[in-house]
């Protein structure tokens, strides 16, 4: 059963709520990147990139490793799997509702096209 009131997902949704951080995650899906590599497409300072990376770290979406003077970031996909599980509940909810609407509309169409006993052919 999916926990619908899942406070552990709050920092993940916060992190995913920013387009820059989503793009950083997309880059990390292709492999580890340095902070400067993550900052490069955005023409932002390393300090600004580090703030975004800190939000991603706090959400558990990435892991940062320091090798000498280089900070390397790696995607941690487990929190994304938890988000997917949470969203799947709502996907089923809307799929069920849309299927019910489809049935109702088909029934209404069928009723409208069937002549009643009092109608002449």
mmCIF file of N, CA and C in Angstrom:
data_model
loop_
_atom_site.group_PDB
_atom_site.id
_atom_site.type_symbol
_atom_site.label_atom_id
_atom_site.label_comp_id
_atom_site.label_asym_id
_atom_site.label_seq_id
_atom_site.Cartn_x
_atom_site.Cartn_y
_atom_site.Cartn_z
ATOM 1 N N UNK A 1 0.840 -1.182 0.000
ATOM 2 C CA UNK A 1 0.000 0.000 0.000
ATOM 3 C C UNK A 1 0.885 1.246 0.000
ATOM 4 N N UNK A 2 0.578 2.182 -0.846
ATOM 5 C CA UNK A 2 1.347 3.409 -0.947
ATOM 6 C C UNK A 2 0.943 4.353 0.178
ATOM 7 N N UNK A 3 1.936 4.913 0.836
ATOM 8 C CA UNK A 3 1.669 5.887 1.887
ATOM 9 C C UNK A 3 1.415 7.232 1.212
ATOM 10 N N UNK A 4 0.154 7.666 1.218
ATOM 11 C CA UNK A 4 -0.210 8.889 0.514
ATOM 12 C C UNK A 4 0.244 10.139 1.249
ATOM 13 N N UNK A 5 0.307 10.069 2.562
ATOM 14 C CA UNK A 5 0.843 11.175 3.348
ATOM 15 C C UNK A 5 2.286 10.818 3.661
ATOM 16 N N UNK A 6 3.162 11.109 2.723
ATOM 17 C CA UNK A 6 4.547 10.667 2.809
ATOM 18 C C UNK A 6 5.474 11.875 2.985
ATOM 19 N N UNK A 7 5.669 12.315 4.224
ATOM 20 C CA UNK A 7 6.501 13.500 4.445
ATOM 21 C C UNK A 7 7.943 13.330 3.985
ATOM 22 N N UNK A 8 8.410 12.084 3.888
ATOM 23 C CA UNK A 8 9.789 11.873 3.422
ATOM 24 C C UNK A 8 9.946 12.271 1.959
ATOM 25 N N UNK A 9 8.831 12.417 1.241
ATOM 26 C CA UNK A 9 8.897 12.837 -0.156
ATOM 27 C C UNK A 9 8.914 14.357 -0.321
ATOM 28 N N UNK A 10 8.622 15.091 0.736
ATOM 29 C CA UNK A 10 8.577 16.554 0.636
ATOM 30 C C UNK A 10 9.874 17.145 0.083
ATOM 31 N N UNK A 11 11.044 16.766 0.618
ATOM 32 C CA UNK A 11 12.270 17.353 0.057
ATOM 33 C C UNK A 11 12.528 16.911 -1.386
ATOM 34 N N UNK A 12 12.051 15.738 -1.747
ATOM 35 C CA UNK A 12 12.234 15.259 -3.123
ATOM 36 C C UNK A 12 11.389 16.106 -4.073
ATOM 37 N N UNK A 13 10.114 16.310 -3.728
ATOM 38 C CA UNK A 13 9.261 17.145 -4.576
ATOM 39 C C UNK A 13 9.771 18.581 -4.622
ATOM 40 N N UNK A 14 10.292 19.077 -3.497
ATOM 41 C CA UNK A 14 10.877 20.422 -3.491
ATOM 42 C C UNK A 14 12.048 20.483 -4.479
ATOM 43 N N UNK A 15 12.908 19.496 -4.424
ATOM 44 C CA UNK A 15 14.064 19.469 -5.327
ATOM 45 C C UNK A 15 13.627 19.368 -6.776
ATOM 46 N N UNK A 16 12.618 18.546 -7.048
ATOM 47 C CA UNK A 16 12.148 18.358 -8.420
ATOM 48 C C UNK A 16 11.338 19.548 -8.925
ATOM 49 N N UNK A 17 10.949 20.431 -8.033
ATOM 50 C CA UNK A 17 10.142 21.581 -8.413
ATOM 51 C C UNK A 17 10.913 22.654 -9.160
ATOM 52 N N UNK A 18 12.205 22.508 -9.268
ATOM 53 C CA UNK A 18 13.030 23.502 -9.950
ATOM 54 C C UNK A 18 13.582 22.936 -11.247
ATOM 55 N N UNK A 19 13.402 23.664 -12.334
ATOM 56 C CA UNK A 19 13.836 23.189 -13.657
ATOM 57 C C UNK A 19 15.345 22.978 -13.739
ATOM 58 N N UNK A 20 16.119 23.837 -13.089
ATOM 59 C CA UNK A 20 17.576 23.680 -13.103
ATOM 60 C C UNK A 20 17.980 22.369 -12.448
ATOM 61 N N UNK A 21 17.379 22.067 -11.313
ATOM 62 C CA UNK A 21 17.716 20.823 -10.619
ATOM 63 C C UNK A 21 17.251 19.606 -11.403
ATOM 64 N N UNK A 22 16.094 19.696 -12.066
ATOM 65 C CA UNK A 22 15.649 18.572 -12.906
ATOM 66 C C UNK A 22 16.633 18.338 -14.039
ATOM 67 N N UNK A 23 17.129 19.401 -14.623
ATOM 68 C CA UNK A 23 18.104 19.230 -15.717
ATOM 69 C C UNK A 23 19.415 18.657 -15.189
ATOM 70 N N UNK A 24 19.818 19.071 -14.011
ATOM 71 C CA UNK A 24 21.029 18.503 -13.399
ATOM 72 C C UNK A 24 20.850 16.999 -13.187
ATOM 73 N N UNK A 25 19.674 16.599 -12.689
ATOM 74 C CA UNK A 25 19.416 15.166 -12.506
ATOM 75 C C UNK A 25 19.469 14.434 -13.834
ATOM 76 N N UNK A 26 18.928 15.061 -14.865
ATOM 77 C CA UNK A 26 18.951 14.434 -16.196
ATOM 78 C C UNK A 26 20.388 14.218 -16.661
ATOM 79 N N UNK A 27 21.227 15.201 -16.430
ATOM 80 C CA UNK A 27 22.651 15.070 -16.785
ATOM 81 C C UNK A 27 23.303 13.939 -15.996
ATOM 82 N N UNK A 28 22.957 13.824 -14.731
ATOM 83 C CA UNK A 28 23.550 12.794 -13.879
ATOM 84 C C UNK A 28 23.048 11.393 -14.242
ATOM 85 N N UNK A 29 21.929 11.306 -14.922
ATOM 86 C CA UNK A 29 21.437 10.000 -15.368
ATOM 87 C C UNK A 29 22.389 9.383 -16.389
ATOM 88 N N UNK A 30 23.171 10.220 -17.046
ATOM 89 C CA UNK A 30 24.157 9.731 -18.023
ATOM 90 C C UNK A 30 25.512 9.413 -17.392
ATOM 91 N N UNK A 31 25.665 9.701 -16.119
ATOM 92 C CA UNK A 31 26.925 9.413 -15.436
ATOM 93 C C UNK A 31 27.321 10.547 -14.512
ATOM 94 N N UNK A 32 28.332 10.286 -13.688
ATOM 95 C CA UNK A 32 28.731 11.289 -12.709
ATOM 96 C C UNK A 32 29.306 12.522 -13.404
ATOM 97 N N UNK A 33 29.112 13.657 -12.735
ATOM 98 C CA UNK A 33 29.572 14.943 -13.238
ATOM 99 C C UNK A 33 30.172 15.734 -12.088
ATOM 100 N N UNK A 34 31.097 16.617 -12.433
ATOM 101 C CA UNK A 34 31.637 17.533 -11.433
ATOM 102 C C UNK A 34 30.654 18.690 -11.261
ATOM 103 N N UNK A 35 30.825 19.430 -10.181
ATOM 104 C CA UNK A 35 29.969 20.586 -9.938
ATOM 105 C C UNK A 35 30.107 21.578 -11.093
ATOM 106 N N UNK A 36 31.313 21.790 -11.569
ATOM 107 C CA UNK A 36 31.505 22.738 -12.673
ATOM 108 C C UNK A 36 30.836 22.233 -13.957
ATOM 109 N N UNK A 37 30.849 20.934 -14.197
ATOM 110 C CA UNK A 37 30.160 20.391 -15.370
ATOM 111 C C UNK A 37 28.643 20.575 -15.245
ATOM 112 N N UNK A 38 28.115 20.424 -14.046
ATOM 113 C CA UNK A 38 26.684 20.622 -13.839
ATOM 114 C C UNK A 38 26.297 22.094 -13.976
ATOM 115 N N UNK A 39 27.194 22.995 -13.570
ATOM 116 C CA UNK A 39 26.902 24.431 -13.633
ATOM 117 C C UNK A 39 27.026 24.985 -15.056
ATOM 118 N N UNK A 40 27.876 24.393 -15.862
ATOM 119 C CA UNK A 40 28.221 24.938 -17.185
ATOM 120 C C UNK A 40 27.027 25.278 -18.080
ATOM 121 N N UNK A 41 26.043 24.395 -18.264
ATOM 122 C CA UNK A 41 24.948 24.738 -19.191
ATOM 123 C C UNK A 41 24.079 25.911 -18.729
ATOM 124 N N UNK A 42 24.198 26.302 -17.477
ATOM 125 C CA UNK A 42 23.329 27.334 -16.930
ATOM 126 C C UNK A 42 24.009 28.687 -16.805
ATOM 127 N N UNK A 43 25.260 28.764 -17.151
ATOM 128 C CA UNK A 43 26.024 30.000 -17.010
ATOM 129 C C UNK A 43 25.833 30.571 -15.601
ATOM 130 N N UNK A 44 25.995 29.705 -14.606
ATOM 131 C CA UNK A 44 25.863 30.123 -13.214
ATOM 132 C C UNK A 44 27.186 29.934 -12.494
ATOM 133 N N UNK A 45 27.313 30.616 -11.397
ATOM 134 C CA UNK A 45 28.525 30.481 -10.601
ATOM 135 C C UNK A 45 28.559 29.109 -9.948
ATOM 136 N N UNK A 46 29.746 28.718 -9.523
ATOM 137 C CA UNK A 46 29.867 27.447 -8.805
ATOM 138 C C UNK A 46 29.126 27.511 -7.467
ATOM 139 N N UNK A 47 29.069 28.693 -6.873
ATOM 140 C CA UNK A 47 28.335 28.845 -5.606
ATOM 141 C C UNK A 47 26.838 28.607 -5.823
ATOM 142 N N UNK A 48 26.291 29.135 -6.908
ATOM 143 C CA UNK A 48 24.868 28.932 -7.209
ATOM 144 C C UNK A 48 24.602 27.464 -7.522
ATOM 145 N N UNK A 49 25.492 26.849 -8.295
ATOM 146 C CA UNK A 49 25.335 25.428 -8.614
ATOM 147 C C UNK A 49 25.407 24.595 -7.344
ATOM 148 N N UNK A 50 26.304 24.961 -6.443
ATOM 149 C CA UNK A 50 26.439 24.224 -5.185
ATOM 150 C C UNK A 50 25.172 24.296 -4.351
ATOM 151 N N UNK A 51 24.470 25.418 -4.400
ATOM 152 C CA UNK A 51 23.202 25.535 -3.666
ATOM 153 C C UNK A 51 22.171 24.562 -4.227
ATOM 154 N N UNK A 52 22.084 24.480 -5.548
ATOM 155 C CA UNK A 52 21.166 23.525 -6.170
ATOM 156 C C UNK A 52 21.554 22.088 -5.814
ATOM 157 N N UNK A 53 22.836 21.829 -5.865
ATOM 158 C CA UNK A 53 23.325 20.480 -5.562
ATOM 159 C C UNK A 53 23.043 20.122 -4.112
ATOM 160 N N UNK A 54 23.154 21.085 -3.221
ATOM 161 C CA UNK A 54 22.859 20.836 -1.803
ATOM 162 C C UNK A 54 21.389 20.445 -1.619
ATOM 163 N N UNK A 55 20.487 21.088 -2.360
ATOM 164 C CA UNK A 55 19.062 20.731 -2.283
ATOM 165 C C UNK A 55 18.863 19.297 -2.775
ATOM 166 N N UNK A 56 19.538 18.954 -3.865
ATOM 167 C CA UNK A 56 19.442 17.585 -4.396
ATOM 168 C C UNK A 56 20.023 16.575 -3.417
ATOM 169 N N UNK A 57 21.120 16.935 -2.762
ATOM 170 C CA UNK A 57 21.716 16.055 -1.740
ATOM 171 C C UNK A 57 20.781 15.871 -0.553
ATOM 172 N N UNK A 58 20.197 16.971 -0.077
ATOM 173 C CA UNK A 58 19.290 16.902 1.075
ATOM 174 C C UNK A 58 18.066 16.035 0.776
ATOM 175 N N UNK A 59 17.682 15.975 -0.494
ATOM 176 C CA UNK A 59 16.551 15.139 -0.898
ATOM 177 C C UNK A 59 16.980 13.692 -1.113
ATOM 178 N N UNK A 60 18.278 13.434 -1.040
ATOM 179 C CA UNK A 60 18.792 12.081 -1.251
ATOM 180 C C UNK A 60 18.857 11.682 -2.712
ATOM 181 N N UNK A 61 18.724 12.671 -3.613
ATOM 182 C CA UNK A 61 18.710 12.378 -5.047
ATOM 183 C C UNK A 61 20.099 12.240 -5.658
ATOM 184 N N UNK A 62 21.078 12.823 -4.997
ATOM 185 C CA UNK A 62 22.451 12.682 -5.485
ATOM 186 C C UNK A 62 23.386 12.444 -4.308
ATOM 187 N N UNK A 63 24.537 11.940 -4.646
ATOM 188 C CA UNK A 63 25.619 11.767 -3.666
ATOM 189 C C UNK A 63 26.833 12.503 -4.221
ATOM 190 N N UNK A 64 27.472 13.274 -3.365
ATOM 191 C CA UNK A 64 28.654 14.031 -3.774
ATOM 192 C C UNK A 64 29.879 13.383 -3.138
ATOM 193 N N UNK A 65 30.902 13.244 -3.933
ATOM 194 C CA UNK A 65 32.172 12.682 -3.455
ATOM 195 C C UNK A 65 33.282 13.673 -3.796
ATOM 196 N N UNK A 66 34.135 13.924 -2.829
ATOM 197 C CA UNK A 66 35.245 14.854 -3.050
ATOM 198 C C UNK A 66 36.488 14.051 -3.390
ATOM 199 N N UNK A 67 37.045 14.337 -4.556
ATOM 200 C CA UNK A 67 38.312 13.729 -4.990
ATOM 201 C C UNK A 67 39.304 14.860 -5.228
ATOM 202 N N UNK A 68 40.139 15.065 -4.243
ATOM 203 C CA UNK A 68 41.066 16.199 -4.323
ATOM 204 C C UNK A 68 40.283 17.490 -4.236
ATOM 205 N N UNK A 69 40.413 18.311 -5.279
ATOM 206 C CA UNK A 69 39.680 19.583 -5.311
ATOM 207 C C UNK A 69 38.389 19.483 -6.112
ATOM 208 N N UNK A 70 38.126 18.319 -6.673
ATOM 209 C CA UNK A 70 36.953 18.141 -7.535
ATOM 210 C C UNK A 70 35.828 17.476 -6.754
ATOM 211 N N UNK A 71 34.655 18.058 -6.839
ATOM 212 C CA UNK A 71 33.459 17.480 -6.230
ATOM 213 C C UNK A 71 32.670 16.783 -7.333
ATOM 214 N N UNK A 72 32.566 15.454 -7.225
ATOM 215 C CA UNK A 72 31.841 14.672 -8.222
ATOM 216 C C UNK A 72 30.469 14.292 -7.673
ATOM 217 N N UNK A 73 29.467 14.402 -8.525
ATOM 218 C CA UNK A 73 28.090 14.096 -8.137
ATOM 219 C C UNK A 73 27.603 12.880 -8.904
ATOM 220 N N UNK A 74 26.826 12.071 -8.217
ATOM 221 C CA UNK A 74 26.282 10.841 -8.801
ATOM 222 C C UNK A 74 24.804 10.752 -8.442
ATOM 223 N N UNK A 75 23.992 10.314 -9.387
ATOM 224 C CA UNK A 75 22.559 10.153 -9.180
ATOM 225 C C UNK A 75 22.286 9.014 -8.205
ATOM 226 N N UNK A 76 21.369 9.243 -7.287
ATOM 227 C CA UNK A 76 20.864 8.216 -6.367
ATOM 228 C C UNK A 76 19.382 8.035 -6.704
ATOM 229 N N UNK A 77 19.022 6.994 -7.444
ATOM 230 C CA UNK A 77 17.658 6.888 -7.978
ATOM 231 C C UNK A 77 16.582 6.415 -6.995
ATOM 232 N N UNK A 78 16.936 5.915 -5.835
ATOM 233 C CA UNK A 78 15.928 5.349 -4.919
ATOM 234 C C UNK A 78 14.799 6.330 -4.588
ATOM 235 N N UNK A 79 15.090 7.605 -4.270
ATOM 236 C CA UNK A 79 13.971 8.518 -3.983
ATOM 237 C C UNK A 79 13.042 8.722 -5.186
ATOM 238 N N UNK A 80 13.583 8.631 -6.385
ATOM 239 C CA UNK A 80 12.741 8.762 -7.579
ATOM 240 C C UNK A 80 11.797 7.568 -7.698
ATOM 241 N N UNK A 81 12.252 6.409 -7.292
ATOM 242 C CA UNK A 81 11.384 5.231 -7.303
ATOM 243 C C UNK A 81 10.239 5.414 -6.307
ATOM 244 N N UNK A 82 10.514 6.019 -5.169
ATOM 245 C CA UNK A 82 9.466 6.290 -4.184
ATOM 246 C C UNK A 82 8.452 7.287 -4.733
ATOM 247 N N UNK A 83 8.928 8.296 -5.450
ATOM 248 C CA UNK A 83 8.030 9.271 -6.078
ATOM 249 C C UNK A 83 7.175 8.577 -7.132
ATOM 250 N N UNK A 84 7.790 7.718 -7.930
ATOM 251 C CA UNK A 84 7.045 6.987 -8.967
ATOM 252 C C UNK A 84 5.952 6.125 -8.339
ATOM 253 N N UNK A 85 6.266 5.480 -7.247
ATOM 254 C CA UNK A 85 5.282 4.654 -6.547
ATOM 255 C C UNK A 85 4.121 5.512 -6.054
ATOM 256 N N UNK A 86 4.441 6.680 -5.504
ATOM 257 C CA UNK A 86 3.416 7.592 -5.015
ATOM 258 C C UNK A 86 2.537 8.085 -6.164
ATOM 259 N N UNK A 87 3.163 8.446 -7.285
ATOM 260 C CA UNK A 87 2.421 8.950 -8.437
ATOM 261 C C UNK A 87 1.577 7.865 -9.099
ATOM 262 N N UNK A 88 2.018 6.623 -9.030
ATOM 263 C CA UNK A 88 1.279 5.521 -9.645
ATOM 264 C C UNK A 88 -0.112 5.384 -9.051
ATOM 265 N N UNK A 89 -0.246 5.661 -7.755
ATOM 266 C CA UNK A 89 -1.565 5.626 -7.135
ATOM 267 C C UNK A 89 -2.503 6.583 -7.855
ATOM 268 N N UNK A 90 -2.041 7.797 -8.124
ATOM 269 C CA UNK A 90 -2.884 8.799 -8.775
ATOM 270 C C UNK A 90 -3.086 8.492 -10.253
ATOM 271 N N UNK A 91 -2.120 7.866 -10.859
ATOM 272 C CA UNK A 91 -2.297 7.435 -12.250
ATOM 273 C C UNK A 91 -3.452 6.431 -12.317
ATOM 274 N N UNK A 92 -3.466 5.463 -11.400
ATOM 275 C CA UNK A 92 -4.571 4.489 -11.357
ATOM 276 C C UNK A 92 -5.891 5.193 -11.060
ATOM 277 N N UNK A 93 -5.875 6.145 -10.138
ATOM 278 C CA UNK A 93 -7.074 6.908 -9.796
ATOM 279 C C UNK A 93 -7.666 7.560 -11.040
ATOM 280 N N UNK A 94 -6.848 8.280 -11.799
ATOM 281 C CA UNK A 94 -7.359 8.974 -12.983
ATOM 282 C C UNK A 94 -7.710 8.012 -14.101
ATOM 283 N N UNK A 95 -6.963 6.952 -14.247
ATOM 284 C CA UNK A 95 -7.297 5.952 -15.270
ATOM 285 C C UNK A 95 -8.656 5.336 -14.977
ATOM 286 N N UNK A 96 -8.914 4.996 -13.728
ATOM 287 C CA UNK A 96 -10.213 4.443 -13.339
ATOM 288 C C UNK A 96 -11.337 5.436 -13.614
ATOM 289 N N UNK A 97 -11.119 6.699 -13.256
ATOM 290 C CA UNK A 97 -12.160 7.716 -13.472
ATOM 291 C C UNK A 97 -12.422 7.927 -14.958
ATOM 292 N N UNK A 98 -11.366 7.969 -15.752
ATOM 293 C CA UNK A 98 -11.542 8.166 -17.198
ATOM 294 C C UNK A 98 -12.203 6.954 -17.846
ATOM 295 N N UNK A 99 -11.895 5.770 -17.366
ATOM 296 C CA UNK A 99 -12.551 4.562 -17.889
ATOM 297 C C UNK A 99 -14.041 4.585 -17.563
ATOM 298 N N UNK A 100 -14.378 5.033 -16.350
ATOM 299 C CA UNK A 100 -15.776 5.128 -15.961
ATOM 300 C C UNK A 100 -16.501 6.163 -16.835
ATOM 301 N N UNK A 101 -15.874 7.288 -17.081
ATOM 302 C CA UNK A 101 -16.458 8.309 -17.941
ATOM 303 C C UNK A 101 -16.662 7.771 -19.353
ATOM 304 N N UNK A 102 -15.683 7.051 -19.859
ATOM 305 C CA UNK A 102 -15.788 6.451 -21.194
ATOM 306 C C UNK A 102 -17.000 5.507 -21.261
ATOM 307 N N UNK A 103 -17.163 4.657 -20.241
ATOM 308 C CA UNK A 103 -18.313 3.737 -20.211
ATOM 309 C C UNK A 103 -19.630 4.502 -20.181
ATOM 310 N N UNK A 104 -19.700 5.528 -19.365
ATOM 311 C CA UNK A 104 -20.930 6.325 -19.278
ATOM 312 C C UNK A 104 -21.257 7.002 -20.611
ATOM 313 N N UNK A 105 -20.259 7.531 -21.270
ATOM 314 C CA UNK A 105 -20.482 8.192 -22.557
ATOM 315 C C UNK A 105 -20.896 7.189 -23.636
ATOM 316 N N UNK A 106 -20.280 6.013 -23.627
ATOM 317 C CA UNK A 106 -20.669 4.977 -24.595
ATOM 318 C C UNK A 106 -22.114 4.510 -24.346
ATOM 319 N N UNK A 107 -22.465 4.344 -23.067
ATOM 320 C CA UNK A 107 -23.837 3.952 -22.727
ATOM 321 C C UNK A 107 -24.827 5.034 -23.165
ATOM 322 N N UNK A 108 -24.471 6.294 -22.952
ATOM 323 C CA UNK A 108 -25.345 7.397 -23.348
ATOM 324 C C UNK A 108 -25.504 7.433 -24.866
ATOM 325 N N UNK A 109 -24.407 7.219 -25.598
ATOM 326 C CA UNK A 109 -24.478 7.175 -27.066
ATOM 327 C C UNK A 109 -25.352 6.018 -27.528
ATOM 328 N N UNK A 110 -25.186 4.869 -26.901
ATOM 329 C CA UNK A 110 -25.971 3.694 -27.283
ATOM 330 C C UNK A 110 -27.456 3.933 -27.000
ATOM 331 N N UNK A 111 -27.758 4.550 -25.882
ATOM 332 C CA UNK A 111 -29.161 4.845 -25.544
ATOM 333 C C UNK A 111 -29.757 5.857 -26.511
ATOM 334 N N UNK A 112 -28.983 6.834 -26.928
ATOM 335 C CA UNK A 112 -29.471 7.858 -27.839
ATOM 336 C C UNK A 112 -29.708 7.298 -29.239
ATOM 337 N N UNK A 113 -28.939 6.294 -29.634
ATOM 338 C CA UNK A 113 -29.085 5.750 -30.976
ATOM 339 C C UNK A 113 -30.094 4.615 -31.053
ATOM 340 N N UNK A 114 -30.572 4.117 -29.930
ATOM 341 C CA UNK A 114 -31.577 3.050 -29.906
ATOM 342 C C UNK A 114 -32.961 3.693 -29.914
ATOM 343 N N UNK A 115 -33.779 3.367 -30.938
ATOM 344 C CA UNK A 115 -35.113 3.970 -30.977
ATOM 345 C C UNK A 115 -35.984 3.429 -29.841
ATOM 346 N N UNK A 116 -36.775 4.306 -29.261
ATOM 347 C CA UNK A 116 -37.685 3.869 -28.195
ATOM 348 C C UNK A 116 -38.921 3.251 -28.803
ATOM 349 N N UNK A 117 -39.746 2.587 -28.009
ATOM 350 C CA UNK A 117 -40.918 1.862 -28.503
ATOM 351 C C UNK A 117 -41.920 2.794 -29.184
ATOM 352 N N UNK A 118 -42.028 4.013 -28.745
ATOM 353 C CA UNK A 118 -42.985 4.935 -29.307
ATOM 354 C C UNK A 118 -42.541 5.586 -30.608
ATOM 355 N N UNK A 119 -41.248 5.448 -30.950
ATOM 356 C CA UNK A 119 -40.721 6.072 -32.171
ATOM 357 C C UNK A 119 -41.080 5.243 -33.386
ATOM 358 N N UNK A 120 -41.326 5.917 -34.517
ATOM 359 C CA UNK A 120 -41.608 5.205 -35.772
ATOM 360 C C UNK A 120 -40.296 5.016 -36.514
ATOM 361 N N UNK A 121 -40.117 3.837 -37.127
ATOM 362 C CA UNK A 121 -38.877 3.576 -37.857
ATOM 363 C C UNK A 121 -38.740 4.389 -39.110
#
